[in-house]
């Protein structure tokens, strides 16, 4: 295998855990040489850290033009680094940054592309990867030929914790951009703070009807002294407002008890709740991915179980 | 202004998913298909531009005959025209191959703005839209929840993590990949469906687009070798029995957690 270029992502002034997961994935490929890439402004120290904590020789694009993420700047920087390092595999995390820029790199290099992979290994003239499809219901084994760009699912692997030799090397390239960064906006707080609840009862698409949330889901949350949540499709359909959404694009929660009713368990939901202390899943589909993160599962109609559970909880409290 | 919307027809979200005979995709016979949900938000975003002014909305899809139904639905919602790339050689083309086809259609149409959904519900790849933009030299933004159009530019809000939004300004021509939930998608009205029957659907082959040698499945750099139901890891303890029995067991568990 050849050289693997690992693209770091900086969040809140530090290199993200997901970037060290990429390092671990790259280091797991037999015979590969690992190189890093750090893009930003005033990121020399972070690049040194990346170089010494697993990425090895690390290219740094340190430029005021890269102070904020910009698709054109990142696209140009990564293409230049791919060329400078001679990498035949470029790894990036499948985050809002990764899904914005990674496909552009592959199209620009006219090479293979695999997104949101959970595993990567060397292959015959390319790489072999595994990824989830159909919202986690099936897995796919994918092989590539020649140079490959791959984005990896954050959290699918563990972060690299070893050290490495290799200094940093400045890379300067044309970073002119067509797209223009304006600002980052933080959505206004709405008072629904699920992160403080001890118990969350969330409903998904399986609840089937917006009126069933106040009728079925909220009463169980109330009985348990907890809060009501929802999965993304519920919020997208306008059944509940965005503040109720649990998941990577909503609230990340870890209550003492999380009850998921009619939620199949798309990865973006699992990311938001899998750290909960105790998870109960209620779903008609025995193959629903939610059962893989649950402690206890009930394969049944939520309309039978949830109201009965509300009554039983009330009775138990006396 | 010419607005192009990329549409994918995917298995219905409630369709039964059985792996096909050669184990490389799902069994597609006798299942229902629908427009990829992300793409419905893209169609809606385009139709709002049309409602607001002089945009012509062209919906484009690649696939076999069944794809006509998805295009007719989008025409029924209010799109003006459809382009259907129907060519057996494009079946199974990888993301870059499909992106080359869409880029060729966009060039032919002279699209000023291209809308697409952030990802497809079947392969969950979110690969094609930025590729199309790269091939055309257009700026792009993905995961977009809001758009604000002015004469020469579009200002978009991209969804990041934890409730943050990134505001980006794109000069036209550009590509915008819409996040699900960006808007309330309209339904095709009965009148719209009747009118859609008279709207043109241009059927094209790869040769028509000058792509016979460059965008077919034979050019794939990425191949799906095997599709399978994931091995269950540490799966949940499944409670069984009557509703009362199951609920009784759950209450016991909740008591053990000290929550009752």
PDB file of C-alpha atoms in Angstrom, chain A residues 35-164:
ATOM      1  CA  UNK A  35       0.779  11.570   6.399  1.00  0.00           C
ATOM      2  CA  UNK A  36      -1.349  14.288   7.943  1.00  0.00           C
ATOM      3  CA  UNK A  37      -2.864  17.513   6.652  1.00  0.00           C
ATOM      4  CA  UNK A  38      -3.962  20.429   8.826  1.00  0.00           C
ATOM      5  CA  UNK A  39      -5.781  23.393   7.263  1.00  0.00           C
ATOM      6  CA  UNK A  40      -6.466  26.655   9.072  1.00  0.00           C
ATOM      7  CA  UNK A  41      -5.039  29.945  10.189  1.00  0.00           C
ATOM      8  CA  UNK A  42      -2.503  30.010  13.036  1.00  0.00           C
ATOM      9  CA  UNK A  43      -2.584  26.228  13.280  1.00  0.00           C
ATOM     10  CA  UNK A  44       1.150  25.491  13.522  1.00  0.00           C
ATOM     11  CA  UNK A  45       0.908  24.083  17.059  1.00  0.00           C
ATOM     12  CA  UNK A  46      -2.078  21.917  16.214  1.00  0.00           C
ATOM     13  CA  UNK A  47      -0.216  20.573  13.187  1.00  0.00           C
ATOM     14  CA  UNK A  48       2.777  19.675  15.389  1.00  0.00           C
ATOM     15  CA  UNK A  49       0.428  17.922  17.772  1.00  0.00           C
ATOM     16  CA  UNK A  50      -1.186  15.965  14.918  1.00  0.00           C
ATOM     17  CA  UNK A  51       2.258  15.016  13.581  1.00  0.00           C
ATOM     18  CA  UNK A  52       3.377  13.669  16.955  1.00  0.00           C
ATOM     19  CA  UNK A  53       0.154  11.927  17.964  1.00  0.00           C
ATOM     20  CA  UNK A  54      -0.105   9.532  15.070  1.00  0.00           C
ATOM     21  CA  UNK A  55      -0.368  11.399  11.782  1.00  0.00           C
ATOM     22  CA  UNK A  56       3.392  11.373  11.146  1.00  0.00           C
ATOM     23  CA  UNK A  57       4.709  13.839   8.609  1.00  0.00           C
ATOM     24  CA  UNK A  58       2.078  16.553   8.445  1.00  0.00           C
ATOM     25  CA  UNK A  59       1.490  19.140   5.764  1.00  0.00           C
ATOM     26  CA  UNK A  60       0.160  22.471   6.985  1.00  0.00           C
ATOM     27  CA  UNK A  61      -1.840  24.935   4.968  1.00  0.00           C
ATOM     28  CA  UNK A  62      -1.672  27.894   7.346  1.00  0.00           C
ATOM     29  CA  UNK A  63      -3.309  30.905   5.767  1.00  0.00           C
ATOM     30  CA  UNK A  64      -5.731  33.656   6.835  1.00  0.00           C
ATOM     31  CA  UNK A  65      -7.902  32.552   3.898  1.00  0.00           C
ATOM     32  CA  UNK A  66      -8.472  29.294   5.784  1.00  0.00           C
ATOM     33  CA  UNK A  67      -9.494  30.901   9.075  1.00  0.00           C
ATOM     34  CA  UNK A  68     -13.033  29.663   8.505  1.00  0.00           C
ATOM     35  CA  UNK A  69     -14.063  26.583   6.574  1.00  0.00           C
ATOM     36  CA  UNK A  70     -14.564  27.330   2.882  1.00  0.00           C
ATOM     37  CA  UNK A  71     -15.323  24.636   0.346  1.00  0.00           C
ATOM     38  CA  UNK A  72     -13.064  26.077  -2.360  1.00  0.00           C
ATOM     39  CA  UNK A  73     -10.140  26.692  -0.004  1.00  0.00           C
ATOM     40  CA  UNK A  74     -10.367  23.171   1.411  1.00  0.00           C
ATOM     41  CA  UNK A  75     -10.815  21.628  -1.997  1.00  0.00           C
ATOM     42  CA  UNK A  76      -7.696  23.342  -3.333  1.00  0.00           C
ATOM     43  CA  UNK A  77      -5.636  22.672  -0.199  1.00  0.00           C
ATOM     44  CA  UNK A  78      -6.499  18.955  -0.126  1.00  0.00           C
ATOM     45  CA  UNK A  79      -5.868  18.476  -3.849  1.00  0.00           C
ATOM     46  CA  UNK A  80      -2.480  20.186  -3.493  1.00  0.00           C
ATOM     47  CA  UNK A  81      -1.614  18.054  -0.449  1.00  0.00           C
ATOM     48  CA  UNK A  82      -2.685  14.893  -2.246  1.00  0.00           C
ATOM     49  CA  UNK A  83      -0.263  15.746  -5.017  1.00  0.00           C
ATOM     50  CA  UNK A  84       2.562  16.812  -2.690  1.00  0.00           C
ATOM     51  CA  UNK A  85       2.310  13.628  -0.611  1.00  0.00           C
ATOM     52  CA  UNK A  86       1.668  11.316  -3.556  1.00  0.00           C
ATOM     53  CA  UNK A  87      -1.160   9.811  -1.500  1.00  0.00           C
ATOM     54  CA  UNK A  88      -3.263   7.061  -3.025  1.00  0.00           C
ATOM     55  CA  UNK A  89      -5.826   7.224  -0.202  1.00  0.00           C
ATOM     56  CA  UNK A  90      -7.214  10.441   1.225  1.00  0.00           C
ATOM     57  CA  UNK A  91      -9.222  10.061   4.442  1.00  0.00           C
ATOM     58  CA  UNK A  92     -11.583  12.686   5.796  1.00  0.00           C
ATOM     59  CA  UNK A  93     -14.334  12.503   8.423  1.00  0.00           C
ATOM     60  CA  UNK A  94     -17.939  12.372   7.241  1.00  0.00           C
ATOM     61  CA  UNK A  95     -18.940  15.561   9.051  1.00  0.00           C
ATOM     62  CA  UNK A  96     -20.622  18.650   7.562  1.00  0.00           C
ATOM     63  CA  UNK A  97     -17.105  19.583   6.387  1.00  0.00           C
ATOM     64  CA  UNK A  98     -16.383  16.132   4.977  1.00  0.00           C
ATOM     65  CA  UNK A  99     -19.601  15.749   3.024  1.00  0.00           C
ATOM     66  CA  UNK A 100     -19.235  19.262   1.657  1.00  0.00           C
ATOM     67  CA  UNK A 101     -15.721  18.911   0.276  1.00  0.00           C
ATOM     68  CA  UNK A 102     -14.758  15.217  -0.081  1.00  0.00           C
ATOM     69  CA  UNK A 103     -16.839  14.461  -3.209  1.00  0.00           C
ATOM     70  CA  UNK A 104     -15.372  17.560  -4.882  1.00  0.00           C
ATOM     71  CA  UNK A 105     -11.841  16.233  -4.291  1.00  0.00           C
ATOM     72  CA  UNK A 106     -12.736  12.886  -5.883  1.00  0.00           C
ATOM     73  CA  UNK A 107     -14.345  14.542  -8.896  1.00  0.00           C
ATOM     74  CA  UNK A 108     -11.404  16.939  -9.225  1.00  0.00           C
ATOM     75  CA  UNK A 109      -8.905  14.075  -9.133  1.00  0.00           C
ATOM     76  CA  UNK A 110     -11.201  11.868 -11.282  1.00  0.00           C
ATOM     77  CA  UNK A 111     -10.757   9.067  -8.762  1.00  0.00           C
ATOM     78  CA  UNK A 112     -12.772   6.599  -6.686  1.00  0.00           C
ATOM     79  CA  UNK A 113     -14.967   7.870  -3.864  1.00  0.00           C
ATOM     80  CA  UNK A 114     -16.556   6.094  -0.915  1.00  0.00           C
ATOM     81  CA  UNK A 115     -18.489   7.987   1.730  1.00  0.00           C
ATOM     82  CA  UNK A 116     -19.369   7.321   5.357  1.00  0.00           C
ATOM     83  CA  UNK A 117     -17.299   4.148   5.593  1.00  0.00           C
ATOM     84  CA  UNK A 118     -17.076   2.291   8.891  1.00  0.00           C
ATOM     85  CA  UNK A 119     -14.040   0.166   7.982  1.00  0.00           C
ATOM     86  CA  UNK A 120     -11.211   0.430   5.478  1.00  0.00           C
ATOM     87  CA  UNK A 121      -8.544  -2.069   4.417  1.00  0.00           C
ATOM     88  CA  UNK A 122      -6.043  -2.444   1.622  1.00  0.00           C
ATOM     89  CA  UNK A 123      -7.319  -4.114  -1.539  1.00  0.00           C
ATOM     90  CA  UNK A 124      -6.238  -5.291  -4.942  1.00  0.00           C
ATOM     91  CA  UNK A 125      -5.087  -2.140  -6.724  1.00  0.00           C
ATOM     92  CA  UNK A 126      -7.237  -0.016  -4.443  1.00  0.00           C
ATOM     93  CA  UNK A 127      -9.037  -0.254  -1.117  1.00  0.00           C
ATOM     94  CA  UNK A 128     -11.851  -2.296   0.401  1.00  0.00           C
ATOM     95  CA  UNK A 129     -14.375  -0.496   2.548  1.00  0.00           C
ATOM     96  CA  UNK A 130     -17.553  -1.291   4.453  1.00  0.00           C
ATOM     97  CA  UNK A 131     -20.391   1.204   4.730  1.00  0.00           C
ATOM     98  CA  UNK A 132     -23.965   1.298   5.959  1.00  0.00           C
ATOM     99  CA  UNK A 133     -26.798   1.698   3.476  1.00  0.00           C
ATOM    100  CA  UNK A 134     -30.582   2.033   3.760  1.00  0.00           C
ATOM    101  CA  UNK A 135     -30.201   3.980   7.001  1.00  0.00           C
ATOM    102  CA  UNK A 136     -28.308   1.191   8.729  1.00  0.00           C
ATOM    103  CA  UNK A 137     -30.559  -1.690   7.682  1.00  0.00           C
ATOM    104  CA  UNK A 138     -27.919  -3.187   5.350  1.00  0.00           C
ATOM    105  CA  UNK A 139     -24.139  -3.094   5.002  1.00  0.00           C
ATOM    106  CA  UNK A 140     -22.249  -2.896   1.729  1.00  0.00           C
ATOM    107  CA  UNK A 141     -18.717  -4.036   0.908  1.00  0.00           C
ATOM    108  CA  UNK A 142     -17.213  -1.690  -1.641  1.00  0.00           C
ATOM    109  CA  UNK A 143     -13.907  -1.919  -3.484  1.00  0.00           C
ATOM    110  CA  UNK A 144     -12.103   0.847  -5.300  1.00  0.00           C
ATOM    111  CA  UNK A 145      -9.534   0.874  -8.057  1.00  0.00           C
ATOM    112  CA  UNK A 146      -6.678   3.341  -8.086  1.00  0.00           C
ATOM    113  CA  UNK A 147      -6.513   6.540  -6.122  1.00  0.00           C
ATOM    114  CA  UNK A 148      -9.323   6.783  -3.562  1.00  0.00           C
ATOM    115  CA  UNK A 149     -11.005   9.474  -1.501  1.00  0.00           C
ATOM    116  CA  UNK A 150     -12.955   8.089   1.452  1.00  0.00           C
ATOM    117  CA  UNK A 151     -14.942   9.713   4.212  1.00  0.00           C
ATOM    118  CA  UNK A 152     -15.275   7.786   7.461  1.00  0.00           C
ATOM    119  CA  UNK A 153     -18.202   7.796   9.846  1.00  0.00           C
ATOM    120  CA  UNK A 154     -17.284   9.613  13.084  1.00  0.00           C
ATOM    121  CA  UNK A 155     -17.497   7.259  16.050  1.00  0.00           C
ATOM    122  CA  UNK A 156     -17.293   4.095  13.942  1.00  0.00           C
ATOM    123  CA  UNK A 157     -13.760   3.403  15.157  1.00  0.00           C
ATOM    124  CA  UNK A 158     -11.667   4.348  18.146  1.00  0.00           C
ATOM    125  CA  UNK A 159      -9.271   7.280  18.208  1.00  0.00           C
ATOM    126  CA  UNK A 160      -5.519   6.607  17.833  1.00  0.00           C
ATOM    127  CA  UNK A 161      -3.723   7.023  21.126  1.00  0.00           C
ATOM    128  CA  UNK A 162      -0.121   6.309  20.181  1.00  0.00           C
ATOM    129  CA  UNK A 163       2.613   8.680  19.102  1.00  0.00           C
ATOM    130  CA  UNK A 164       4.546   9.212  15.904  1.00  0.00           C
TER     131      UNK A 164
END
